[in-house]
Structures are given as C-alpha cells and as structure tokens.
PDB file of C-alpha atoms in Angstrom:
ATOM      1  CA  MET I   1       4.448 -26.716   6.052  1.00  0.00           C
ATOM      2  CA  PRO I   2       3.341 -24.059   3.587  1.00  0.00           C
ATOM      3  CA  HIS I   3       6.006 -21.908   1.990  1.00  0.00           C
ATOM      4  CA  LEU I   4       5.298 -18.289   1.112  1.00  0.00           C
ATOM      5  CA  ILE I   5       7.956 -16.842  -1.168  1.00  0.00           C
ATOM      6  CA  ILE I   6       7.662 -13.135  -1.885  1.00  0.00           C
ATOM      7  CA  GLU I   7       9.632 -11.805  -4.836  1.00  0.00           C
ATOM      8  CA  TYR I   8       9.891  -8.062  -5.382  1.00  0.00           C
ATOM      9  CA  ALA I   9      11.764  -5.371  -7.256  1.00  0.00           C
ATOM     10  CA  LYS I  10      14.747  -4.275  -5.185  1.00  0.00           C
ATOM     11  CA  ASN I  11      13.930  -0.630  -5.920  1.00  0.00           C
ATOM     12  CA  LEU I  12      10.892  -0.987  -3.636  1.00  0.00           C
ATOM     13  CA  GLU I  13      13.181  -1.183  -0.606  1.00  0.00           C
ATOM     14  CA  ASP I  14      13.374   2.633  -0.682  1.00  0.00           C
ATOM     15  CA  ARG I  15       9.576   2.889  -0.362  1.00  0.00           C
ATOM     16  CA  ILE I  16       8.379  -0.036   1.751  1.00  0.00           C
ATOM     17  CA  SER I  17       9.466  -1.997   4.779  1.00  0.00           C
ATOM     18  CA  VAL I  18      10.171  -5.486   3.493  1.00  0.00           C
ATOM     19  CA  ALA I  19      10.246  -6.762   7.088  1.00  0.00           C
ATOM     20  CA  ALA I  20       6.705  -5.416   7.606  1.00  0.00           C
ATOM     21  CA  LEU I  21       5.588  -6.904   4.288  1.00  0.00           C
ATOM     22  CA  VAL I  22       6.910 -10.346   5.261  1.00  0.00           C
ATOM     23  CA  SER I  23       5.366 -10.136   8.729  1.00  0.00           C
ATOM     24  CA  SER I  24       2.003  -9.009   7.373  1.00  0.00           C
ATOM     25  CA  ALA I  25       1.941 -11.727   4.704  1.00  0.00           C
ATOM     26  CA  GLN I  26       2.866 -14.356   7.308  1.00  0.00           C
ATOM     27  CA  GLU I  27      -0.051 -13.151   9.433  1.00  0.00           C
ATOM     28  CA  ALA I  28      -2.425 -13.338   6.438  1.00  0.00           C
ATOM     29  CA  MET I  29      -1.387 -16.962   5.966  1.00  0.00           C
ATOM     30  CA  ASN I  30      -1.916 -17.608   9.673  1.00  0.00           C
ATOM     31  CA  ARG I  31      -5.384 -15.986   9.714  1.00  0.00           C
ATOM     32  CA  SER I  32      -6.498 -18.350   6.955  1.00  0.00           C
ATOM     33  CA  GLY I  33      -6.856 -21.056   9.597  1.00  0.00           C
ATOM     34  CA  LEU I  34      -5.470 -23.629   7.163  1.00  0.00           C
ATOM     35  CA  PHE I  35      -2.139 -24.097   8.946  1.00  0.00           C
ATOM     36  CA  ALA I  36      -0.568 -24.119  12.375  1.00  0.00           C
ATOM     37  CA  SER I  37       1.334 -20.833  12.669  1.00  0.00           C
ATOM     38  CA  HIS I  38       4.596 -22.559  13.572  1.00  0.00           C
ATOM     39  CA  ASN I  39       4.528 -24.426  10.238  1.00  0.00           C
ATOM     40  CA  ILE I  40       4.342 -21.393   7.935  1.00  0.00           C
ATOM     41  CA  LYS I  41       7.658 -20.483   6.316  1.00  0.00           C
ATOM     42  CA  THR I  42       7.799 -17.017   4.777  1.00  0.00           C
ATOM     43  CA  ARG I  43      10.708 -15.385   3.000  1.00  0.00           C
ATOM     44  CA  ALA I  44      11.364 -12.572   0.557  1.00  0.00           C
ATOM     45  CA  LYS I  45      13.793 -12.173  -2.301  1.00  0.00           C
ATOM     46  CA  ALA I  46      14.720  -8.949  -4.087  1.00  0.00           C
ATOM     47  CA  TYR I  47      15.479  -8.765  -7.799  1.00  0.00           C
ATOM     48  CA  GLU I  48      17.725  -6.058  -9.236  1.00  0.00           C
ATOM     49  CA  GLN I  49      17.376  -7.139 -12.854  1.00  0.00           C
ATOM     50  CA  PHE I  50      13.888  -7.724 -14.249  1.00  0.00           C
ATOM     51  CA  ILE I  51      11.432  -6.747 -16.939  1.00  0.00           C
ATOM     52  CA  ALA I  52       7.837  -6.507 -15.802  1.00  0.00           C
ATOM     53  CA  GLY I  53       5.811  -5.627 -18.878  1.00  0.00           C
ATOM     54  CA  ASP I  54       5.668  -2.225 -20.574  1.00  0.00           C
ATOM     55  CA  LYS I  55       5.326  -0.290 -17.326  1.00  0.00           C
ATOM     56  CA  GLY I  56       7.590  -2.577 -15.334  1.00  0.00           C
ATOM     57  CA  SER I  57       9.200  -0.154 -12.934  1.00  0.00           C
ATOM     58  CA  SER I  58       8.514  -2.542 -10.042  1.00  0.00           C
ATOM     59  CA  PHE I  59       6.571  -5.631  -9.003  1.00  0.00           C
ATOM     60  CA  ILE I  60       5.581  -7.815  -6.065  1.00  0.00           C
ATOM     61  CA  HIS I  61       4.812 -11.489  -6.615  1.00  0.00           C
ATOM     62  CA  ALA I  62       4.041 -14.159  -4.036  1.00  0.00           C
ATOM     63  CA  GLU I  63       4.149 -17.878  -4.561  1.00  0.00           C
ATOM     64  CA  ILE I  64       2.394 -20.061  -2.013  1.00  0.00           C
ATOM     65  CA  ARG I  65       3.505 -23.692  -2.047  1.00  0.00           C
ATOM     66  CA  LEU I  66       1.193 -26.176  -0.327  1.00  0.00           C
ATOM     67  CA  LEU I  67       0.930 -29.894  -0.019  1.00  0.00           C
ATOM     68  CA  GLU I  68      -2.112 -31.305  -1.794  1.00  0.00           C
ATOM     69  CA  GLY I  69      -5.428 -31.531  -0.004  1.00  0.00           C
ATOM     70  CA  ARG I  70      -6.916 -28.025   0.158  1.00  0.00           C
ATOM     71  CA  SER I  71     -10.116 -27.360  -1.728  1.00  0.00           C
ATOM     72  CA  SER I  72     -10.242 -24.924  -4.619  1.00  0.00           C
ATOM     73  CA  ARG I  73     -12.273 -22.568  -2.453  1.00  0.00           C
ATOM     74  CA  GLU I  74      -9.635 -22.687   0.326  1.00  0.00           C
ATOM     75  CA  ARG I  75      -6.811 -22.006  -2.152  1.00  0.00           C
ATOM     76  CA  GLU I  76      -8.747 -19.108  -3.702  1.00  0.00           C
ATOM     77  CA  ALA I  77      -9.437 -17.565  -0.288  1.00  0.00           C
ATOM     78  CA  LEU I  78      -5.783 -17.923   0.680  1.00  0.00           C
ATOM     79  CA  SER I  79      -4.651 -16.343  -2.585  1.00  0.00           C
ATOM     80  CA  SER I  80      -7.058 -13.431  -2.062  1.00  0.00           C
ATOM     81  CA  ALA I  81      -5.939 -12.883   1.535  1.00  0.00           C
ATOM     82  CA  VAL I  82      -2.266 -12.746   0.592  1.00  0.00           C
ATOM     83  CA  PHE I  83      -3.016 -10.596  -2.482  1.00  0.00           C
ATOM     84  CA  ASN I  84      -4.935  -8.081  -0.369  1.00  0.00           C
ATOM     85  CA  CYS I  85      -2.041  -7.990   2.077  1.00  0.00           C
ATOM     86  CA  LEU I  86       0.500  -7.327  -0.684  1.00  0.00           C
ATOM     87  CA  CYS I  87      -1.672  -4.572  -2.126  1.00  0.00           C
ATOM     88  CA  GLN I  88      -1.463  -2.688   1.174  1.00  0.00           C
ATOM     89  CA  PHE I  89       2.256  -2.282   0.486  1.00  0.00           C
ATOM     90  CA  ALA I  90       1.959  -1.734  -3.258  1.00  0.00           C
ATOM     91  CA  ASP I  91       1.033   1.915  -3.683  1.00  0.00           C
ATOM     92  CA  GLY I  92       2.342   2.791  -7.135  1.00  0.00           C
ATOM     93  CA  VAL I  93       3.434  -0.776  -7.917  1.00  0.00           C
ATOM     94  CA  PRO I  94       2.040  -1.669 -11.365  1.00  0.00           C
ATOM     95  CA  ALA I  95       2.303  -5.450 -11.028  1.00  0.00           C
ATOM     96  CA  VAL I  96       1.105  -7.401  -7.992  1.00  0.00           C
ATOM     97  CA  SER I  97       0.350 -11.116  -8.229  1.00  0.00           C
ATOM     98  CA  VAL I  98      -0.105 -14.282  -6.186  1.00  0.00           C
ATOM     99  CA  GLU I  99       0.108 -17.895  -7.295  1.00  0.00           C
ATOM    100  CA  VAL I 100      -0.841 -20.964  -5.263  1.00  0.00           C
ATOM    101  CA  ARG I 101       0.974 -24.169  -6.205  1.00  0.00           C
ATOM    102  CA  GLU I 102       0.270 -27.628  -4.906  1.00  0.00           C
ATOM    103  CA  MET I 103       3.290 -29.809  -4.225  1.00  0.00           C
ATOM    104  CA  ASP I 104       3.293 -33.548  -4.695  1.00  0.00           C
ATOM    105  CA  ALA I 105       3.738 -34.994  -1.190  1.00  0.00           C
ATOM    106  CA  SER I 106       5.585 -38.027  -2.559  1.00  0.00           C
ATOM    107  CA  CYS I 107       8.295 -35.722  -3.934  1.00  0.00           C
ATOM    108  CA  TYR I 108       8.623 -33.432  -0.899  1.00  0.00           C
ATOM    109  CA  SER I 109      11.232 -34.150   1.746  1.00  0.00           C
ATOM    110  CA  LYS I 110      12.043 -32.245   4.892  1.00  0.00           C
ATOM    111  CA  ARG I 111      14.029 -32.602   8.050  1.00  0.00           C
ATOM    112  CA  VAL I 112      12.136 -32.062  11.267  1.00  0.00           C
ATOM    113  CA  PRO I 113      13.579 -31.506  14.760  1.00  0.00           C
ATOM    114  CA  PHE I 114      14.234 -34.659  16.735  1.00  0.00           C
TER     115      PHE I 114
END
C-alpha cells in the first residue's frame, strides 16, 4: 500500500533518467522488507515553476506515505534508503529530501481488484 511520490525540477530531465530514478527508488522501497513488492506504488512529478532556496536551480524530493504501524526505526531506515537512492541521481542537485508520512487508516479508502 505505500505510496512513493517523487517530485523534481523538470530541468533535471536533461541530466538524469527519470524512469531509472523511479525504478531505483521502487527497488529501495522493496528492499526495505516492509512491504510486498506488488503493493508499492511509485510515481514522479516534474515541476517547471519552483523556488528552492537561494541556490535553487533544481531539487528532488520524495514523500513516502504509509499506513500507521511502522516503528520509528523502520521509518528512519526507509527514509535513509530512499534518500541514498535519490542521491545517486543527484550529482549537482543542491536540494535532496525525503519525508515519511503516516496516513490515518480510518481516512484511507482504496479500490482493490475483485
């Protein structure tokens, strides 16, 4: 069920393979052992207009959305694994970040195959 949303500066598309970034980040999530691989949903979104601090020529940010129930240690390890993955693609990128958010299961709805 986890969602990995990668946001990035569109100008990075000239320097990195976004498809490889998404695939690598998905694999980092999978290697965590916290989820079944078929449940991980990863996507990326480019931004043309942004301000990223004083030296904000580009950025990569990942948000990991999880249902409650993982320990702080598990969330920290997951954040580190995805961060390290993003950094492999971030040569010359001044801003790289990852945030893990817990979702309230009572407020989350989804449709599953019949």
